[in-house]
């Protein structure tokens, strides 16, 4: 339901910006987007109704008792996409080890592009509002992306890295968190 509202809002903005001459094209884009939303395989979660200062805890609460790696990224970010590829082997190794991979992005990532890209990124995905996303960056004192954050099973932040440091430091941080080490 929230996705349909977002799609409708985006379409209304597009109509206002492009004028009535392009209404037929926009109408088709709206129908296409609604069809994608109606499918069972929508790959993301939205929490538009959650206050920015509560978004991280709302997300983390879903994974109580698990080690969590949060990856703050965007579709247009080359290092983010390279990080996804480089971390695939680690994610395979971590299967069955009580680790959850969480991906957070914002409206700076075009929705259609993001929906297409996340099909190949195993994990839970969150498309935050601009305000929620800015709060996350502020909370992590991040001036850029990608930003990686690890939480242990007790919900304690054990690691943070701004920029992609390569797979080994992230893997080591996740393994330490799984073992309960800091």
Coordinates of C-alpha atoms in Angstrom, one line a residue:
X1 CA 0.0 0.0 0.0
X2 CA 2.8 2.4 0.9
X3 CA 4.6 1.6 -2.4
X4 CA 1.5 2.4 -4.3
X5 CA 1.2 5.8 -2.5
X6 CA 4.9 6.5 -3.4
X7 CA 4.3 5.6 -7.0
X8 CA 1.3 7.9 -7.2
X9 CA 3.2 10.7 -5.5
X10 CA 6.1 10.3 -8.0
X11 CA 3.8 10.3 -10.9
X12 CA 2.0 13.4 -9.7
X13 CA 5.3 15.2 -9.4
X14 CA 6.3 14.0 -12.9
X15 CA 3.0 15.3 -14.3
X16 CA 3.5 18.7 -12.7
X17 CA 7.0 18.9 -14.0
X18 CA 6.6 17.7 -17.5
X19 CA 3.2 19.1 -18.5
X20 CA 0.0 17.6 -19.9
X21 CA 1.6 16.7 -23.3
X22 CA 3.4 13.8 -21.8
X23 CA 0.4 12.4 -19.7
X24 CA 0.1 9.3 -22.0
X25 CA 3.7 8.3 -21.3
X26 CA 3.4 8.9 -17.6
X27 CA 0.1 7.0 -17.5
X28 CA 1.9 4.0 -19.0
X29 CA 4.8 4.4 -16.5
X30 CA 2.2 4.4 -13.6
X31 CA 0.5 1.3 -14.9
X32 CA 3.9 -0.5 -15.2
X33 CA 4.9 0.5 -11.7
X34 CA 1.6 -0.6 -10.3
X35 CA 2.0 -4.0 -11.9
X36 CA 5.5 -4.4 -10.4
X37 CA 4.1 -3.5 -7.0
X38 CA 1.3 -6.0 -7.3
X39 CA 3.7 -8.9 -7.8
X40 CA 4.5 -11.2 -5.0
X41 CA 8.2 -10.7 -5.3
X42 CA 8.7 -7.1 -4.1
X43 CA 12.2 -7.2 -2.7
X44 CA 12.2 -4.4 -0.2
X45 CA 10.6 -3.0 2.9
X46 CA 9.5 0.6 3.6
X47 CA 8.9 2.3 6.9
X48 CA 7.8 5.7 5.8
X49 CA 5.7 6.1 8.9
X50 CA 8.6 5.6 11.3
X51 CA 10.2 8.8 12.7
X52 CA 13.8 9.3 11.5
X53 CA 15.2 9.0 15.0
X54 CA 13.5 5.6 15.4
X55 CA 14.3 4.1 12.1
X56 CA 17.6 2.3 13.0
X57 CA 16.1 0.7 16.2
X58 CA 13.0 -0.3 14.2
X59 CA 15.1 -2.1 11.7
X60 CA 17.5 -3.6 14.3
X61 CA 14.5 -4.9 16.4
X62 CA 13.6 -7.2 13.6
X63 CA 16.9 -9.0 14.0
X64 CA 17.2 -9.4 17.8
X65 CA 19.5 -12.3 18.6
X66 CA 21.4 -12.0 15.3
X67 CA 24.6 -10.4 14.2
X68 CA 23.7 -7.7 11.7
X69 CA 25.8 -6.1 8.9
X70 CA 24.2 -2.9 7.7
X71 CA 25.4 -1.6 4.3
X72 CA 24.3 2.0 3.6
X73 CA 24.6 2.4 -0.2
X74 CA 23.1 3.8 -3.4
X75 CA 22.6 2.5 -6.9
X76 CA 24.8 5.2 -8.4
X77 CA 27.8 4.5 -6.1
X78 CA 30.5 2.5 -7.8
X79 CA 32.3 1.5 -4.6
X80 CA 29.0 0.3 -3.1
X81 CA 28.3 -1.9 -6.1
X82 CA 31.9 -3.2 -6.0
X83 CA 31.5 -4.0 -2.3
X84 CA 28.4 -6.1 -3.0
X85 CA 30.3 -8.2 -5.5
X86 CA 33.4 -8.5 -3.2
X87 CA 31.3 -9.6 -0.2
X88 CA 29.4 -12.4 -2.0
X89 CA 31.9 -15.1 -1.0
X90 CA 31.8 -13.9 2.6
X91 CA 28.0 -14.0 2.6
X92 CA 28.1 -17.6 1.3
X93 CA 30.5 -18.6 4.1
X94 CA 28.2 -16.9 6.7
X95 CA 25.1 -18.9 5.7
X96 CA 23.8 -20.7 8.8
X97 CA 25.8 -18.5 11.2
X98 CA 23.0 -16.3 12.5
X99 CA 24.1 -13.3 10.5
X100 CA 21.6 -11.0 8.7
X101 CA 22.7 -8.7 5.9
X102 CA 20.7 -5.4 5.8
X103 CA 20.9 -2.9 3.0
X104 CA 19.7 0.7 3.3
X105 CA 19.3 3.3 0.6
X106 CA 17.4 6.5 -0.1
X107 CA 15.5 8.3 -2.8
X108 CA 18.8 9.3 -4.4
X109 CA 18.6 5.8 -5.9
X110 CA 16.0 5.7 -8.6
X111 CA 13.4 3.3 -7.4
X112 CA 13.2 1.2 -10.6
X113 CA 17.0 0.8 -10.8
X114 CA 17.1 -0.1 -7.1
X115 CA 14.4 -2.7 -7.4
X116 CA 16.2 -4.3 -10.3
X117 CA 19.6 -4.3 -8.6
X118 CA 18.5 -5.7 -5.3
X119 CA 17.3 -8.9 -7.0
X120 CA 20.9 -9.9 -7.1
X121 CA 21.8 -8.8 -3.6
X122 CA 20.9 -11.4 -1.0
X123 CA 19.6 -9.8 2.2
X124 CA 16.9 -7.5 3.5
X125 CA 16.5 -4.1 1.8
X126 CA 15.1 -0.8 3.1
X127 CA 14.3 2.2 0.9
X128 CA 14.2 5.0 3.5
X129 CA 12.8 8.5 3.2
X130 CA 15.3 11.3 2.7
X131 CA 14.9 12.3 6.4
X132 CA 15.4 8.8 7.7
X133 CA 18.4 8.3 5.5
X134 CA 20.0 11.6 6.6
X135 CA 19.4 10.6 10.2
X136 CA 21.2 7.3 9.6
X137 CA 24.2 9.0 8.1
X138 CA 24.3 11.5 11.0
X139 CA 23.9 8.7 13.6
X140 CA 26.9 6.9 12.0
X141 CA 28.8 10.1 11.6
X142 CA 29.2 9.2 7.9
X143 CA 30.1 11.8 5.3
X144 CA 29.8 9.2 2.5
X145 CA 28.9 5.8 1.2
X146 CA 29.3 3.0 1.4
X147 CA 29.1 2.8 5.1
X148 CA 29.3 -0.6 6.9
X149 CA 28.1 -1.1 10.4
X150 CA 28.1 -4.4 12.4
X151 CA 25.9 -5.1 15.4
X152 CA 26.4 -8.2 17.6
X153 CA 23.5 -10.4 18.7
X154 CA 22.9 -8.2 21.7
X155 CA 22.4 -5.1 19.5
X156 CA 25.7 -3.5 20.3
X157 CA 27.5 -1.7 17.5
X158 CA 30.9 -3.4 17.2
X159 CA 32.2 -2.0 13.9
X160 CA 31.9 0.9 11.5
X161 CA 33.7 1.7 8.3
X162 CA 33.0 4.6 5.9
X163 CA 34.2 3.6 2.4
X164 CA 34.8 0.0 1.2
X165 CA 37.9 -1.3 3.0
X166 CA 37.9 -4.6 1.1
X167 CA 36.1 -7.8 2.2
X168 CA 38.6 -9.0 4.9
X169 CA 38.1 -6.2 7.5
X170 CA 34.3 -6.6 7.2
X171 CA 34.5 -10.4 7.4
X172 CA 36.7 -10.2 10.5
X173 CA 34.3 -7.7 12.1
X174 CA 31.3 -9.9 11.4
X175 CA 33.1 -13.0 12.7
X176 CA 34.1 -11.2 15.9
X177 CA 30.5 -10.1 16.4
X178 CA 29.3 -13.7 15.9
X179 CA 31.7 -14.9 18.6
X180 CA 30.7 -12.0 20.9
X181 CA 34.0 -10.3 20.7
X182 CA 34.6 -6.6 20.1

